Coordinates of C-alpha atoms in Angstrom, one line a residue:
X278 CA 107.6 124.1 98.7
X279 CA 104.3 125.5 100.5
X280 CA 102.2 123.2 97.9
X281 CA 104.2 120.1 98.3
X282 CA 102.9 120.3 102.1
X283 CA 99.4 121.8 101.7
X284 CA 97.7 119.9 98.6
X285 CA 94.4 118.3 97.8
X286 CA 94.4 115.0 96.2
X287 CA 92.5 112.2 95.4
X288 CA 94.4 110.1 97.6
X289 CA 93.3 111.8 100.5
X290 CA 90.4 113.6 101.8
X291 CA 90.7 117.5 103.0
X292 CA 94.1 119.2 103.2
X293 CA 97.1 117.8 104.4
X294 CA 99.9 119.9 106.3
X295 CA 103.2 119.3 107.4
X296 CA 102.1 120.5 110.8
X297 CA 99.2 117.9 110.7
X298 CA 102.3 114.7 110.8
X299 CA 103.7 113.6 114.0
X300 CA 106.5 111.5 112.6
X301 CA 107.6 109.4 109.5
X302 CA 105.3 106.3 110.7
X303 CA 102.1 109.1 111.0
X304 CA 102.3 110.1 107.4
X305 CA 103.2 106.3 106.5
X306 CA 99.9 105.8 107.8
X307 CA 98.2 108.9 106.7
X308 CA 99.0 107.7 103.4
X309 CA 98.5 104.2 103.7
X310 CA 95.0 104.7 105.6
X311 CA 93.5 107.3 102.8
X312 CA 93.2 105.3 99.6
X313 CA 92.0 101.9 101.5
X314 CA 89.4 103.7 103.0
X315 CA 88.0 105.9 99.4
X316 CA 88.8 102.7 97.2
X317 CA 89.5 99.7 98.2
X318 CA 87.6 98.7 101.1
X319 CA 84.9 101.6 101.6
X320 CA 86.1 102.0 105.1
X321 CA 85.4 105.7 106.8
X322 CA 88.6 107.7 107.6
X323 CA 88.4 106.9 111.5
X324 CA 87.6 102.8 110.4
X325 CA 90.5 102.7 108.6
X326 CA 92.6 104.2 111.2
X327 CA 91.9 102.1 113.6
X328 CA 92.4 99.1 111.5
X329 CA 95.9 100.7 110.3
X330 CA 96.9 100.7 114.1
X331 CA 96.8 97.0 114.3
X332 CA 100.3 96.5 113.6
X333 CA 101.5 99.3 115.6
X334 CA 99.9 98.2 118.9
X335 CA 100.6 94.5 118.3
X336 CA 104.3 95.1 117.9
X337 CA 103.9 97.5 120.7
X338 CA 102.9 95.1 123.0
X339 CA 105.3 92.2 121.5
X340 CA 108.0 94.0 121.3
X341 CA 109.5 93.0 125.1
X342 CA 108.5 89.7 125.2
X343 CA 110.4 89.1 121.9
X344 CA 113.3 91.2 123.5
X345 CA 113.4 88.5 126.5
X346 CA 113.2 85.8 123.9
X347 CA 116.0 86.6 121.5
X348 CA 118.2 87.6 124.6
X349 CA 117.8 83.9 125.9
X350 CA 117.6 82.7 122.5
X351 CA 120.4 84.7 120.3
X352 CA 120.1 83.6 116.6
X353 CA 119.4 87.1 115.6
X354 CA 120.1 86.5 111.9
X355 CA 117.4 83.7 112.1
X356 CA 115.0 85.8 113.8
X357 CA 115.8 88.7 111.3
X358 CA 115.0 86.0 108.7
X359 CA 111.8 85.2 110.1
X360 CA 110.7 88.8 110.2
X361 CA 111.6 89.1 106.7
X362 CA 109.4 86.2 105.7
X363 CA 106.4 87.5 108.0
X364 CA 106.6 91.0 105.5
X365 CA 107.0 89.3 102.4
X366 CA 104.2 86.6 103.1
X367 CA 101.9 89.8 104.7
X368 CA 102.2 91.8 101.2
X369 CA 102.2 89.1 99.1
X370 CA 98.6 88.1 100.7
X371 CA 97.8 91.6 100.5
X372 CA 98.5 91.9 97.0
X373 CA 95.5 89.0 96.6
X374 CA 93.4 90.4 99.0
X375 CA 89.9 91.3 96.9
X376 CA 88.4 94.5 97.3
X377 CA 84.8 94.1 99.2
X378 CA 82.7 96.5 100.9
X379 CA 83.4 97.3 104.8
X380 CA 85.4 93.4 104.9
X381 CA 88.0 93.0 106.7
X382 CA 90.4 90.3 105.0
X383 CA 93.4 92.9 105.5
X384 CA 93.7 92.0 109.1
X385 CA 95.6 88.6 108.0
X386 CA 98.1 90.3 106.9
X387 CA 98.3 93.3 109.2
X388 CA 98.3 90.4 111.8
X389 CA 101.8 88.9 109.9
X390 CA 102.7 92.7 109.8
X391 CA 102.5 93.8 113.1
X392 CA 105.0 90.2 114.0
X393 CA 107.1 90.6 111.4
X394 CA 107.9 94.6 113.0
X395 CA 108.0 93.6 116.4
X396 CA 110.6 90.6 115.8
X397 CA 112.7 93.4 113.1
X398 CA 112.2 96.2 116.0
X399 CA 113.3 94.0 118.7
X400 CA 116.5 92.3 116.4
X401 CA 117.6 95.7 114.5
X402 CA 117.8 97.9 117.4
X403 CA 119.1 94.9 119.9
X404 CA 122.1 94.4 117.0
X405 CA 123.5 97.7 116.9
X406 CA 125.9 97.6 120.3
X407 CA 127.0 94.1 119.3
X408 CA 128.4 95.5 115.5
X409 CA 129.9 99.0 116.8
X410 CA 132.3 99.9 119.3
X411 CA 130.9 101.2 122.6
X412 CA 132.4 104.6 121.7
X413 CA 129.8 104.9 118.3
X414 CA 127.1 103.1 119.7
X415 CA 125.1 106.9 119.9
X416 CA 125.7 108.4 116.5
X417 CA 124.7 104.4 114.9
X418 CA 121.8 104.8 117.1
X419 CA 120.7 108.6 115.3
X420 CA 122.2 107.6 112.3
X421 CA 119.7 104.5 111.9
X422 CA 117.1 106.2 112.9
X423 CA 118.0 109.1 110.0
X424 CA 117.8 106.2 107.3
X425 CA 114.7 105.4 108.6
X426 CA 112.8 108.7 108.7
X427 CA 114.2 109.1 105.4
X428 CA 112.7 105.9 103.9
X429 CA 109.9 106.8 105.7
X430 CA 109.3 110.5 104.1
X431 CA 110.4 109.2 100.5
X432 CA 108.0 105.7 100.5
X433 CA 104.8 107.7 100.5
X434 CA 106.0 109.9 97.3
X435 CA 107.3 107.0 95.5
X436 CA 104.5 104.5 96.4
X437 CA 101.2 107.3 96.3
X438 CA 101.1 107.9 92.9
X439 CA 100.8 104.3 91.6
X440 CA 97.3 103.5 91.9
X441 CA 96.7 107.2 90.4
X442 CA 98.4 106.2 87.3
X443 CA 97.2 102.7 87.1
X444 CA 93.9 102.5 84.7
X445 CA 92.3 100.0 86.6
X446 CA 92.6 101.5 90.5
X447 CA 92.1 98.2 92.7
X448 CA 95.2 96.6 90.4
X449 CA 96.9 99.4 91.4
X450 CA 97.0 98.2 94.6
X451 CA 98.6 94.9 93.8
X452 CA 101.4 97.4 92.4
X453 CA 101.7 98.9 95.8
X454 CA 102.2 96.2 97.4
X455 CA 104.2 94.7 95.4
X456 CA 106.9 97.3 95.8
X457 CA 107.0 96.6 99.6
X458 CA 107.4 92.9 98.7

């Protein structure tokens, strides 16, 4: 167990602890960050960060204007739709992206990224008192969020080895991101 938390790899640079994550979307980044930055795009560690962050803050700073919105608006399946479309579309021009030195084409589809999580933030967690009683609206809530830190903890180990075990590593990230499509 102690060397599933505390391993060198060639995805990532140094050690990694357990003690080092935050949360489920910290190692989603960790992880996500590492291999663009070595391989793909020749970014530094702290370059790649910041450009990994650009969904994040965007959604952060959507997030209550779309709440307002799809309040007013309602439609949430069609909103839920639209987020949907704005991942797929955002990995499928990822997959396509070429790799260049210190470019920075992946900011299209960060851009469609960080929309497509604020609408699904806004819809997802606005749904949940209008499908449960008012009695189970609490455990839903830490239930949802337990599905999602799972996802969150098993994505990384499912998706991290596939550009080791590709031959040719930059079509190893099309594979990557064609299992978030």
């Amino acid at each position: 167990m102690a060397k599933f938390f505390n391993v060198d790899s060639n995805t990532t640079t140094g050690r990694f602890k357990v003690g080092d994550v935050e949360s489920g979307a910290m190692m989603t980044l960790h992880f996500k960050t590492m291999p663009y930055s070595n391989n793909k795009y020749n970014f530094t560690e702290p370059e790649a960060t910041r450009l990994y962050t650009i969904p994040y803050l965007l959604s952060a700073c959507l997030t209550p204007f779309l709440g307002v919105v799809v309040d007013r608006v309602g439609r949430r399946v069609i909103f839920m739709l639209c987020a949907s479309i704005l991942f797929t579309c955002a990995y499928t021009r990822s997959m396509f992206v070429p790799s260049c030195d210190h470019c920075y084409w992946e900011m299209g589809p960060l851009l469609l990224s960080g929309v497509g999580y604020a609408i699904y933030a806004t819809v997802i967690w606005g749904s949940i008192p209008y499908t449960v009683p008012p009695s189970a609206v609490g455990p839903v809530f830490g239930m949802c969020t337990a599905i999602q830190n799972i996802g969150q903890g098993i994505a990384p180990i499912i998706y991290g080895p596939i550009p080791d075990h590709t031959q040719d590593k930059m079509f190893g990230w099309f594979w990557v991101d064609s299992f978030f499509v």
